Amino acid sequence: MVAWEIFRHKPEPKQRVITGRLEIEQNGQIAYLEYSLDGNVLELTHTEVPAKLRGMGLASSLAEIALKWARKDNLKVDIICPLAQEYVAKHPEYSDLVMR
């Protein structure tokens, strides 16, 4: 009976996908970067900056915040958002985080 205990199947813990967004509020409006986090993969999906806030570097700031978070927490990054992809192209110091 004791030997059989060695082979008992233990269920895998359920993975939990967290979705959310990073936000910057400026002049009563919000620029944001949507993301999902699944295990150790941070997926950057969409950036939205209101027309009145464009040209202020908010999209770049959001991308930088996300990438610094990934670096700090040892996450890999899957970038779907074209603005975040553009940011990494201009800042190759983050390219090691990007999934290939």
mmCIF file of N, CA, C and O in Angstrom:
data_model
loop_
_atom_site.group_PDB
_atom_site.id
_atom_site.type_symbol
_atom_site.label_atom_id
_atom_site.label_comp_id
_atom_site.label_asym_id
_atom_site.label_seq_id
_atom_site.Cartn_x
_atom_site.Cartn_y
_atom_site.Cartn_z
ATOM 1 N N MET A 1 0.825 -1.191 0.000
ATOM 2 C CA MET A 1 0.000 0.000 0.000
ATOM 3 C C MET A 1 0.876 1.265 0.000
ATOM 4 O O MET A 1 0.578 2.207 -0.682
ATOM 5 N N VAL A 2 1.961 1.271 0.739
ATOM 6 C CA VAL A 2 2.836 2.422 0.815
ATOM 7 C C VAL A 2 3.478 2.702 -0.540
ATOM 8 O O VAL A 2 3.549 3.842 -0.978
ATOM 9 N N ALA A 3 3.912 1.678 -1.244
ATOM 10 C CA ALA A 3 4.525 1.854 -2.557
ATOM 11 C C ALA A 3 3.552 2.480 -3.542
ATOM 12 O O ALA A 3 3.937 3.251 -4.408
ATOM 13 N N TRP A 4 2.285 2.143 -3.445
ATOM 14 C CA TRP A 4 1.283 2.678 -4.364
ATOM 15 C C TRP A 4 1.151 4.199 -4.208
ATOM 16 O O TRP A 4 0.875 4.908 -5.165
ATOM 17 N N GLU A 5 1.375 4.699 -3.031
ATOM 18 C CA GLU A 5 1.275 6.143 -2.778
ATOM 19 C C GLU A 5 2.253 6.939 -3.642
ATOM 20 O O GLU A 5 2.005 8.081 -3.976
ATOM 21 N N ILE A 6 3.367 6.333 -4.019
ATOM 22 C CA ILE A 6 4.357 7.004 -4.855
ATOM 23 C C ILE A 6 3.767 7.359 -6.212
ATOM 24 O O ILE A 6 4.076 8.392 -6.796
ATOM 25 N N PHE A 7 2.859 6.528 -6.709
ATOM 26 C CA PHE A 7 2.323 6.703 -8.061
ATOM 27 C C PHE A 7 1.017 7.489 -8.097
ATOM 28 O O PHE A 7 0.426 7.620 -9.150
ATOM 29 N N ARG A 8 0.588 7.974 -6.994
ATOM 30 C CA ARG A 8 -0.664 8.731 -6.981
ATOM 31 C C ARG A 8 -0.492 9.995 -7.824
ATOM 32 O O ARG A 8 0.497 10.707 -7.699
ATOM 33 N N HIS A 9 -1.461 10.232 -8.678
ATOM 34 C CA HIS A 9 -1.425 11.411 -9.554
ATOM 35 C C HIS A 9 -1.859 12.640 -8.770
ATOM 36 O O HIS A 9 -2.904 12.643 -8.134
ATOM 37 N N LYS A 10 -1.050 13.647 -8.845
ATOM 38 C CA LYS A 10 -1.402 14.919 -8.228
ATOM 39 C C LYS A 10 -1.874 15.856 -9.329
ATOM 40 O O LYS A 10 -1.177 16.028 -10.331
ATOM 41 N N PRO A 11 -3.045 16.447 -9.173
ATOM 42 C CA PRO A 11 -3.534 17.347 -10.227
ATOM 43 C C PRO A 11 -2.634 18.569 -10.365
ATOM 44 O O PRO A 11 -2.106 19.072 -9.387
ATOM 45 N N GLU A 12 -2.464 18.993 -11.601
ATOM 46 C CA GLU A 12 -1.686 20.205 -11.879
ATOM 47 C C GLU A 12 -2.463 21.414 -11.382
ATOM 48 O O GLU A 12 -3.697 21.457 -11.500
ATOM 49 N N PRO A 13 -1.772 22.397 -10.846
ATOM 50 C CA PRO A 13 -2.486 23.613 -10.456
ATOM 51 C C PRO A 13 -3.047 24.299 -11.702
ATOM 52 O O PRO A 13 -2.425 24.278 -12.761
ATOM 53 N N LYS A 14 -4.226 24.857 -11.575
ATOM 54 C CA LYS A 14 -4.853 25.532 -12.710
ATOM 55 C C LYS A 14 -4.077 26.806 -13.027
ATOM 56 O O LYS A 14 -3.672 27.539 -12.130
ATOM 57 N N GLN A 15 -3.887 27.019 -14.316
ATOM 58 C CA GLN A 15 -3.244 28.261 -14.730
ATOM 59 C C GLN A 15 -4.297 29.357 -14.723
ATOM 60 O O GLN A 15 -5.444 29.138 -15.093
ATOM 61 N N ARG A 16 -3.866 30.521 -14.347
ATOM 62 C CA ARG A 16 -4.786 31.644 -14.285
ATOM 63 C C ARG A 16 -4.246 32.739 -15.185
ATOM 64 O O ARG A 16 -3.125 33.202 -15.001
ATOM 65 N N VAL A 17 -5.038 33.120 -16.153
ATOM 66 C CA VAL A 17 -4.661 34.205 -17.045
ATOM 67 C C VAL A 17 -5.228 35.493 -16.462
ATOM 68 O O VAL A 17 -6.414 35.590 -16.180
ATOM 69 N N ILE A 18 -4.352 36.445 -16.273
ATOM 70 C CA ILE A 18 -4.759 37.742 -15.734
ATOM 71 C C ILE A 18 -4.753 38.741 -16.883
ATOM 72 O O ILE A 18 -3.790 38.814 -17.642
ATOM 73 N N THR A 19 -5.821 39.474 -17.012
ATOM 74 C CA THR A 19 -5.862 40.527 -18.029
ATOM 75 C C THR A 19 -5.999 41.868 -17.319
ATOM 76 O O THR A 19 -6.532 41.954 -16.217
ATOM 77 N N GLY A 20 -5.520 42.876 -17.979
ATOM 78 C CA GLY A 20 -5.625 44.196 -17.385
ATOM 79 C C GLY A 20 -5.053 45.241 -18.309
ATOM 80 O O GLY A 20 -4.846 44.988 -19.501
ATOM 81 N N ARG A 21 -4.808 46.385 -17.753
ATOM 82 C CA ARG A 21 -4.192 47.448 -18.541
ATOM 83 C C ARG A 21 -3.396 48.377 -17.646
ATOM 84 O O ARG A 21 -3.721 48.594 -16.493
ATOM 85 N N LEU A 22 -2.335 48.878 -18.240
ATOM 86 C CA LEU A 22 -1.528 49.907 -17.611
ATOM 87 C C LEU A 22 -2.091 51.238 -18.089
ATOM 88 O O LEU A 22 -2.398 51.381 -19.273
ATOM 89 N N GLU A 23 -2.224 52.177 -17.188
ATOM 90 C CA GLU A 23 -2.862 53.449 -17.546
ATOM 91 C C GLU A 23 -2.017 54.645 -17.139
ATOM 92 O O GLU A 23 -1.324 54.604 -16.124
ATOM 93 N N ILE A 24 -2.139 55.694 -17.943
ATOM 94 C CA ILE A 24 -1.590 57.000 -17.591
ATOM 95 C C ILE A 24 -2.715 58.006 -17.792
ATOM 96 O O ILE A 24 -3.297 58.088 -18.883
ATOM 97 N N GLU A 25 -3.032 58.747 -16.738
ATOM 98 C CA GLU A 25 -4.073 59.775 -16.843
ATOM 99 C C GLU A 25 -3.414 61.127 -17.053
ATOM 100 O O GLU A 25 -2.443 61.482 -16.392
ATOM 101 N N GLN A 26 -3.925 61.859 -18.001
ATOM 102 C CA GLN A 26 -3.398 63.183 -18.331
ATOM 103 C C GLN A 26 -4.576 64.062 -18.742
ATOM 104 O O GLN A 26 -5.350 63.696 -19.619
ATOM 105 N N ASN A 27 -4.723 65.196 -18.098
ATOM 106 C CA ASN A 27 -5.782 66.154 -18.442
ATOM 107 C C ASN A 27 -7.165 65.506 -18.448
ATOM 108 O O ASN A 27 -7.996 65.785 -19.306
ATOM 109 N N GLY A 28 -7.409 64.606 -17.499
ATOM 110 C CA GLY A 28 -8.719 63.970 -17.382
ATOM 111 C C GLY A 28 -8.982 62.862 -18.389
ATOM 112 O O GLY A 28 -10.074 62.311 -18.415
ATOM 113 N N GLN A 29 -7.998 62.530 -19.222
ATOM 114 C CA GLN A 29 -8.163 61.450 -20.196
ATOM 115 C C GLN A 29 -7.147 60.359 -19.888
ATOM 116 O O GLN A 29 -6.127 60.613 -19.243
ATOM 117 N N ILE A 30 -7.438 59.156 -20.380
ATOM 118 C CA ILE A 30 -6.591 58.013 -20.044
ATOM 119 C C ILE A 30 -6.012 57.374 -21.296
ATOM 120 O O ILE A 30 -6.736 57.028 -22.227
ATOM 121 N N ALA A 31 -4.699 57.214 -21.294
ATOM 122 C CA ALA A 31 -3.991 56.413 -22.301
ATOM 123 C C ALA A 31 -3.711 55.075 -21.631
ATOM 124 O O ALA A 31 -3.419 55.021 -20.437
ATOM 125 N N TYR A 32 -3.827 53.981 -22.392
ATOM 126 C CA TYR A 32 -3.628 52.682 -21.762
ATOM 127 C C TYR A 32 -2.990 51.667 -22.702
ATOM 128 O O TYR A 32 -3.047 51.800 -23.924
ATOM 129 N N LEU A 33 -2.391 50.658 -22.081
ATOM 130 C CA LEU A 33 -1.814 49.514 -22.778
ATOM 131 C C LEU A 33 -2.458 48.269 -22.177
ATOM 132 O O LEU A 33 -2.315 48.006 -20.979
ATOM 133 N N GLU A 34 -3.202 47.526 -23.008
ATOM 134 C CA GLU A 34 -3.849 46.306 -22.539
ATOM 135 C C GLU A 34 -2.847 45.162 -22.565
ATOM 136 O O GLU A 34 -2.005 45.078 -23.463
ATOM 137 N N TYR A 35 -2.956 44.281 -21.576
ATOM 138 C CA TYR A 35 -2.048 43.138 -21.484
ATOM 139 C C TYR A 35 -2.785 41.929 -20.930
ATOM 140 O O TYR A 35 -3.871 42.046 -20.359
ATOM 141 N N SER A 36 -2.169 40.770 -21.100
ATOM 142 C CA SER A 36 -2.579 39.579 -20.366
ATOM 143 C C SER A 36 -1.315 38.919 -19.853
ATOM 144 O O SER A 36 -0.242 39.038 -20.451
ATOM 145 N N LEU A 37 -1.444 38.263 -18.729
ATOM 146 C CA LEU A 37 -0.321 37.594 -18.086
ATOM 147 C C LEU A 37 -0.712 36.147 -17.858
ATOM 148 O O LEU A 37 -1.701 35.858 -17.182
ATOM 149 N N ASP A 38 0.037 35.246 -18.474
ATOM 150 C CA ASP A 38 -0.227 33.816 -18.349
ATOM 151 C C ASP A 38 1.082 33.140 -17.955
ATOM 152 O O ASP A 38 2.002 33.015 -18.774
ATOM 153 N N GLY A 39 1.187 32.763 -16.701
ATOM 154 C CA GLY A 39 2.435 32.178 -16.220
ATOM 155 C C GLY A 39 3.544 33.213 -16.256
ATOM 156 O O GLY A 39 3.441 34.272 -15.655
ATOM 157 N N ASN A 40 4.581 32.929 -17.048
ATOM 158 C CA ASN A 40 5.696 33.880 -17.134
ATOM 159 C C ASN A 40 5.723 34.601 -18.484
ATOM 160 O O ASN A 40 6.754 35.083 -18.904
ATOM 161 N N VAL A 41 4.560 34.680 -19.148
ATOM 162 C CA VAL A 41 4.472 35.377 -20.432
ATOM 163 C C VAL A 41 3.528 36.573 -20.301
ATOM 164 O O VAL A 41 2.346 36.432 -19.984
ATOM 165 N N LEU A 42 4.089 37.739 -20.581
ATOM 166 C CA LEU A 42 3.328 38.981 -20.593
ATOM 167 C C LEU A 42 3.026 39.312 -22.047
ATOM 168 O O LEU A 42 3.945 39.529 -22.837
ATOM 169 N N GLU A 43 1.764 39.333 -22.396
ATOM 170 C CA GLU A 43 1.347 39.627 -23.766
ATOM 171 C C GLU A 43 0.838 41.066 -23.822
ATOM 172 O O GLU A 43 -0.085 41.424 -23.092
ATOM 173 N N LEU A 44 1.471 41.867 -24.672
ATOM 174 C CA LEU A 44 1.068 43.269 -24.853
ATOM 175 C C LEU A 44 0.189 43.322 -26.090
ATOM 176 O O LEU A 44 0.662 43.094 -27.199
ATOM 177 N N THR A 45 -1.086 43.616 -25.901
ATOM 178 C CA THR A 45 -2.041 43.456 -26.995
ATOM 179 C C THR A 45 -2.461 44.740 -27.696
ATOM 180 O O THR A 45 -2.613 44.733 -28.915
ATOM 181 N N HIS A 46 -2.666 45.816 -26.965
ATOM 182 C CA HIS A 46 -3.232 47.007 -27.610
ATOM 183 C C HIS A 46 -2.928 48.259 -26.804
ATOM 184 O O HIS A 46 -3.087 48.280 -25.590
ATOM 185 N N THR A 47 -2.520 49.301 -27.507
ATOM 186 C CA THR A 47 -2.303 50.614 -26.881
ATOM 187 C C THR A 47 -3.312 51.588 -27.463
ATOM 188 O O THR A 47 -3.536 51.618 -28.671
ATOM 189 N N GLU A 48 -3.890 52.381 -26.592
ATOM 190 C CA GLU A 48 -4.852 53.401 -27.020
ATOM 191 C C GLU A 48 -4.483 54.718 -26.354
ATOM 192 O O GLU A 48 -4.340 54.794 -25.132
ATOM 193 N N VAL A 49 -4.309 55.741 -27.177
ATOM 194 C CA VAL A 49 -4.021 57.087 -26.682
ATOM 195 C C VAL A 49 -5.051 58.024 -27.295
ATOM 196 O O VAL A 49 -5.156 58.117 -28.523
ATOM 197 N N PRO A 50 -5.843 58.721 -26.473
ATOM 198 C CA PRO A 50 -6.823 59.658 -27.004
ATOM 199 C C PRO A 50 -6.159 60.709 -27.904
ATOM 200 O O PRO A 50 -5.006 61.100 -27.671
ATOM 201 N N ALA A 51 -6.881 61.148 -28.892
ATOM 202 C CA ALA A 51 -6.348 62.092 -29.892
ATOM 203 C C ALA A 51 -5.705 63.318 -29.242
ATOM 204 O O ALA A 51 -4.640 63.770 -29.677
ATOM 205 N N LYS A 52 -6.311 63.857 -28.200
ATOM 206 C CA LYS A 52 -5.778 65.061 -27.553
ATOM 207 C C LYS A 52 -4.463 64.821 -26.818
ATOM 208 O O LYS A 52 -3.762 65.759 -26.482
ATOM 209 N N LEU A 53 -4.130 63.548 -26.568
ATOM 210 C CA LEU A 53 -2.909 63.223 -25.828
ATOM 211 C C LEU A 53 -1.793 62.699 -26.721
ATOM 212 O O LEU A 53 -0.698 62.423 -26.246
ATOM 213 N N ARG A 54 -2.067 62.570 -27.991
ATOM 214 C CA ARG A 54 -1.056 62.016 -28.897
ATOM 215 C C ARG A 54 0.102 62.992 -29.074
ATOM 216 O O ARG A 54 -0.046 64.194 -28.986
ATOM 217 N N GLY A 55 1.277 62.431 -29.313
ATOM 218 C CA GLY A 55 2.472 63.240 -29.511
ATOM 219 C C GLY A 55 3.169 63.626 -28.217
ATOM 220 O O GLY A 55 4.153 64.377 -28.231
ATOM 221 N N MET A 56 2.682 63.100 -27.101
ATOM 222 C CA MET A 56 3.279 63.425 -25.800
ATOM 223 C C MET A 56 4.188 62.300 -25.291
ATOM 224 O O MET A 56 4.719 62.391 -24.186
ATOM 225 N N GLY A 57 4.325 61.234 -26.063
ATOM 226 C CA GLY A 57 5.178 60.124 -25.657
ATOM 227 C C GLY A 57 4.534 59.154 -24.681
ATOM 228 O O GLY A 57 5.224 58.340 -24.063
ATOM 229 N N LEU A 58 3.210 59.205 -24.553
ATOM 230 C CA LEU A 58 2.542 58.339 -23.592
ATOM 231 C C LEU A 58 2.576 56.869 -24.005
ATOM 232 O O LEU A 58 2.744 55.994 -23.152
ATOM 233 N N ALA A 59 2.438 56.583 -25.287
ATOM 234 C CA ALA A 59 2.508 55.192 -25.750
ATOM 235 C C ALA A 59 3.887 54.611 -25.451
ATOM 236 O O ALA A 59 4.007 53.469 -25.001
ATOM 237 N N SER A 60 4.917 55.390 -25.671
ATOM 238 C CA SER A 60 6.281 54.944 -25.354
ATOM 239 C C SER A 60 6.447 54.715 -23.861
ATOM 240 O O SER A 60 7.061 53.731 -23.438
ATOM 241 N N SER A 61 5.895 55.596 -23.055
ATOM 242 C CA SER A 61 5.984 55.442 -21.606
ATOM 243 C C SER A 61 5.287 54.172 -21.145
ATOM 244 O O SER A 61 5.808 53.444 -20.282
ATOM 245 N N LEU A 62 4.133 53.881 -21.730
ATOM 246 C CA LEU A 62 3.408 52.662 -21.369
ATOM 247 C C LEU A 62 4.203 51.411 -21.740
ATOM 248 O O LEU A 62 4.288 50.458 -20.961
ATOM 249 N N ALA A 63 4.780 51.423 -22.940
ATOM 250 C CA ALA A 63 5.595 50.282 -23.373
ATOM 251 C C ALA A 63 6.793 50.102 -22.445
ATOM 252 O O ALA A 63 7.120 48.983 -22.030
ATOM 253 N N GLU A 64 7.443 51.194 -22.093
ATOM 254 C CA GLU A 64 8.605 51.128 -21.205
ATOM 255 C C GLU A 64 8.225 50.573 -19.831
ATOM 256 O O GLU A 64 8.941 49.739 -19.266
ATOM 257 N N ILE A 65 7.098 51.011 -19.304
ATOM 258 C CA ILE A 65 6.629 50.517 -18.007
ATOM 259 C C ILE A 65 6.415 49.004 -18.064
ATOM 260 O O ILE A 65 6.838 48.267 -17.176
ATOM 261 N N ALA A 66 5.761 48.538 -19.136
ATOM 262 C CA ALA A 66 5.491 47.106 -19.289
ATOM 263 C C ALA A 66 6.785 46.305 -19.406
ATOM 264 O O ALA A 66 6.934 45.243 -18.787
ATOM 265 N N LEU A 67 7.723 46.808 -20.167
ATOM 266 C CA LEU A 67 8.986 46.098 -20.367
ATOM 267 C C LEU A 67 9.844 46.089 -19.101
ATOM 268 O O LEU A 67 10.508 45.094 -18.799
ATOM 269 N N LYS A 68 9.807 47.166 -18.342
ATOM 270 C CA LYS A 68 10.533 47.188 -17.066
ATOM 271 C C LYS A 68 9.905 46.201 -16.079
ATOM 272 O O LYS A 68 10.615 45.541 -15.312
ATOM 273 N N TRP A 69 8.583 46.092 -16.108
ATOM 274 C CA TRP A 69 7.875 45.115 -15.272
ATOM 275 C C TRP A 69 8.331 43.706 -15.661
ATOM 276 O O TRP A 69 8.659 42.888 -14.799
ATOM 277 N N ALA A 70 8.363 43.430 -16.969
ATOM 278 C CA ALA A 70 8.793 42.117 -17.453
ATOM 279 C C ALA A 70 10.230 41.816 -17.006
ATOM 280 O O ALA A 70 10.527 40.711 -16.551
ATOM 281 N N ARG A 71 11.092 42.780 -17.134
ATOM 282 C CA ARG A 71 12.502 42.595 -16.742
ATOM 283 C C ARG A 71 12.586 42.298 -15.233
ATOM 284 O O ARG A 71 13.256 41.369 -14.807
ATOM 285 N N LYS A 72 11.892 43.090 -14.438
ATOM 286 C CA LYS A 72 11.933 42.941 -12.978
ATOM 287 C C LYS A 72 11.409 41.580 -12.529
ATOM 288 O O LYS A 72 11.968 40.956 -11.628
ATOM 289 N N ASP A 73 10.336 41.093 -13.179
ATOM 290 C CA ASP A 73 9.704 39.847 -12.754
ATOM 291 C C ASP A 73 10.114 38.633 -13.593
ATOM 292 O O ASP A 73 9.481 37.597 -13.516
ATOM 293 N N ASN A 74 11.172 38.795 -14.396
ATOM 294 C CA ASN A 74 11.676 37.682 -15.208
ATOM 295 C C ASN A 74 10.620 37.103 -16.150
ATOM 296 O O ASN A 74 10.480 35.883 -16.254
ATOM 297 N N LEU A 75 9.877 37.966 -16.819
ATOM 298 C CA LEU A 75 8.832 37.538 -17.738
ATOM 299 C C LEU A 75 9.340 37.601 -19.169
ATOM 300 O O LEU A 75 10.184 38.430 -19.499
ATOM 301 N N LYS A 76 8.802 36.749 -20.004
ATOM 302 C CA LYS A 76 8.995 36.855 -21.450
ATOM 303 C C LYS A 76 7.843 37.699 -21.978
ATOM 304 O O LYS A 76 6.752 37.717 -21.401
ATOM 305 N N VAL A 77 8.060 38.384 -23.090
ATOM 306 C CA VAL A 77 7.049 39.289 -23.623
ATOM 307 C C VAL A 77 6.658 38.863 -25.031
ATOM 308 O O VAL A 77 7.521 38.636 -25.885
ATOM 309 N N ASP A 78 5.366 38.736 -25.239
ATOM 310 C CA ASP A 78 4.793 38.465 -26.556
ATOM 311 C C ASP A 78 4.100 39.759 -26.979
ATOM 312 O O ASP A 78 3.133 40.189 -26.346
ATOM 313 N N ILE A 79 4.625 40.397 -28.009
ATOM 314 C CA ILE A 79 4.108 41.716 -28.400
ATOM 315 C C ILE A 79 3.228 41.594 -29.637
ATOM 316 O O ILE A 79 3.704 41.224 -30.709
ATOM 317 N N ILE A 80 1.978 41.940 -29.472
ATOM 318 C CA ILE A 80 1.022 41.981 -30.569
ATOM 319 C C ILE A 80 0.792 43.431 -31.005
ATOM 320 O O ILE A 80 0.612 43.714 -32.173
ATOM 321 N N CYS A 81 0.852 44.338 -30.062
ATOM 322 C CA CYS A 81 0.600 45.763 -30.308
ATOM 323 C C CYS A 81 1.706 46.378 -31.176
ATOM 324 O O CYS A 81 2.880 46.334 -30.809
ATOM 325 N N PRO A 82 1.335 46.968 -32.307
ATOM 326 C CA PRO A 82 2.337 47.590 -33.184
ATOM 327 C C PRO A 82 3.121 48.726 -32.510
ATOM 328 O O PRO A 82 4.315 48.886 -32.779
ATOM 329 N N LEU A 83 2.486 49.482 -31.635
ATOM 330 C CA LEU A 83 3.201 50.576 -30.965
ATOM 331 C C LEU A 83 4.261 50.036 -30.011
ATOM 332 O O LEU A 83 5.362 50.587 -29.923
ATOM 333 N N ALA A 84 3.946 48.953 -29.323
ATOM 334 C CA ALA A 84 4.939 48.341 -28.435
ATOM 335 C C ALA A 84 6.064 47.703 -29.254
ATOM 336 O O ALA A 84 7.233 47.771 -28.867
ATOM 337 N N GLN A 85 5.732 47.113 -30.397
ATOM 338 C CA GLN A 85 6.763 46.552 -31.284
ATOM 339 C C GLN A 85 7.700 47.650 -31.769
ATOM 340 O O GLN A 85 8.914 47.479 -31.812
ATOM 341 N N GLU A 86 7.133 48.782 -32.118
ATOM 342 C CA GLU A 86 7.928 49.920 -32.578
ATOM 343 C C GLU A 86 8.860 50.419 -31.470
ATOM 344 O O GLU A 86 10.021 50.759 -31.724
ATOM 345 N N TYR A 87 8.353 50.428 -30.249
ATOM 346 C CA TYR A 87 9.174 50.869 -29.125
ATOM 347 C C TYR A 87 10.391 49.958 -28.961
ATOM 348 O O TYR A 87 11.521 50.442 -28.797
ATOM 349 N N VAL A 88 10.181 48.651 -29.010
ATOM 350 C CA VAL A 88 11.294 47.706 -28.856
ATOM 351 C C VAL A 88 12.282 47.840 -30.017
ATOM 352 O O VAL A 88 13.495 47.750 -29.814
ATOM 353 N N ALA A 89 11.778 48.104 -31.216
ATOM 354 C CA ALA A 89 12.670 48.292 -32.370
ATOM 355 C C ALA A 89 13.598 49.485 -32.147
ATOM 356 O O ALA A 89 14.756 49.465 -32.556
ATOM 357 N N LYS A 90 13.095 50.521 -31.461
ATOM 358 C CA LYS A 90 13.900 51.711 -31.179
ATOM 359 C C LYS A 90 14.738 51.572 -29.911
ATOM 360 O O LYS A 90 15.626 52.391 -29.667
ATOM 361 N N HIS A 91 14.430 50.564 -29.095
ATOM 362 C CA HIS A 91 15.130 50.348 -27.819
ATOM 363 C C HIS A 91 15.545 48.883 -27.731
ATOM 364 O O HIS A 91 14.936 48.093 -27.001
ATOM 365 N N PRO A 92 16.592 48.511 -28.464
ATOM 366 C CA PRO A 92 16.993 47.096 -28.527
ATOM 367 C C PRO A 92 17.445 46.508 -27.186
ATOM 368 O O PRO A 92 17.568 45.295 -27.072
ATOM 369 N N GLU A 93 17.632 47.334 -26.189
ATOM 370 C CA GLU A 93 18.013 46.806 -24.882
ATOM 371 C C GLU A 93 16.910 45.934 -24.263
ATOM 372 O O GLU A 93 17.152 45.193 -23.304
ATOM 373 N N TYR A 94 15.705 45.996 -24.837
ATOM 374 C CA TYR A 94 14.596 45.162 -24.361
ATOM 375 C C TYR A 94 14.357 43.942 -25.270
ATOM 376 O O TYR A 94 13.488 43.130 -24.979
ATOM 377 N N SER A 95 15.088 43.818 -26.343
ATOM 378 C CA SER A 95 14.817 42.756 -27.321
ATOM 379 C C SER A 95 15.019 41.352 -26.745
ATOM 380 O O SER A 95 14.380 40.400 -27.209
ATOM 381 N N ASP A 96 15.843 41.219 -25.717
ATOM 382 C CA ASP A 96 16.042 39.897 -25.107
ATOM 383 C C ASP A 96 14.796 39.391 -24.381
ATOM 384 O O ASP A 96 14.675 38.196 -24.130
ATOM 385 N N LEU A 97 13.861 40.270 -24.077
ATOM 386 C CA LEU A 97 12.628 39.883 -23.390
ATOM 387 C C LEU A 97 11.591 39.308 -24.359
ATOM 388 O O LEU A 97 10.697 38.579 -23.944
ATOM 389 N N VAL A 98 11.717 39.664 -25.635
ATOM 390 C CA VAL A 98 10.683 39.353 -26.619
ATOM 391 C C VAL A 98 10.766 37.888 -27.052
ATOM 392 O O VAL A 98 11.842 37.383 -27.383
ATOM 393 N N MET A 99 9.616 37.239 -27.056
ATOM 394 C CA MET A 99 9.535 35.853 -27.512
ATOM 395 C C MET A 99 9.760 35.833 -29.011
ATOM 396 O O MET A 99 9.299 36.697 -29.732
ATOM 397 N N ARG A 100 10.448 34.825 -29.480
ATOM 398 C CA ARG A 100 10.715 34.698 -30.918
ATOM 399 C C ARG A 100 10.027 33.494 -31.474
ATOM 400 O O ARG A 100 9.852 32.518 -30.943
#
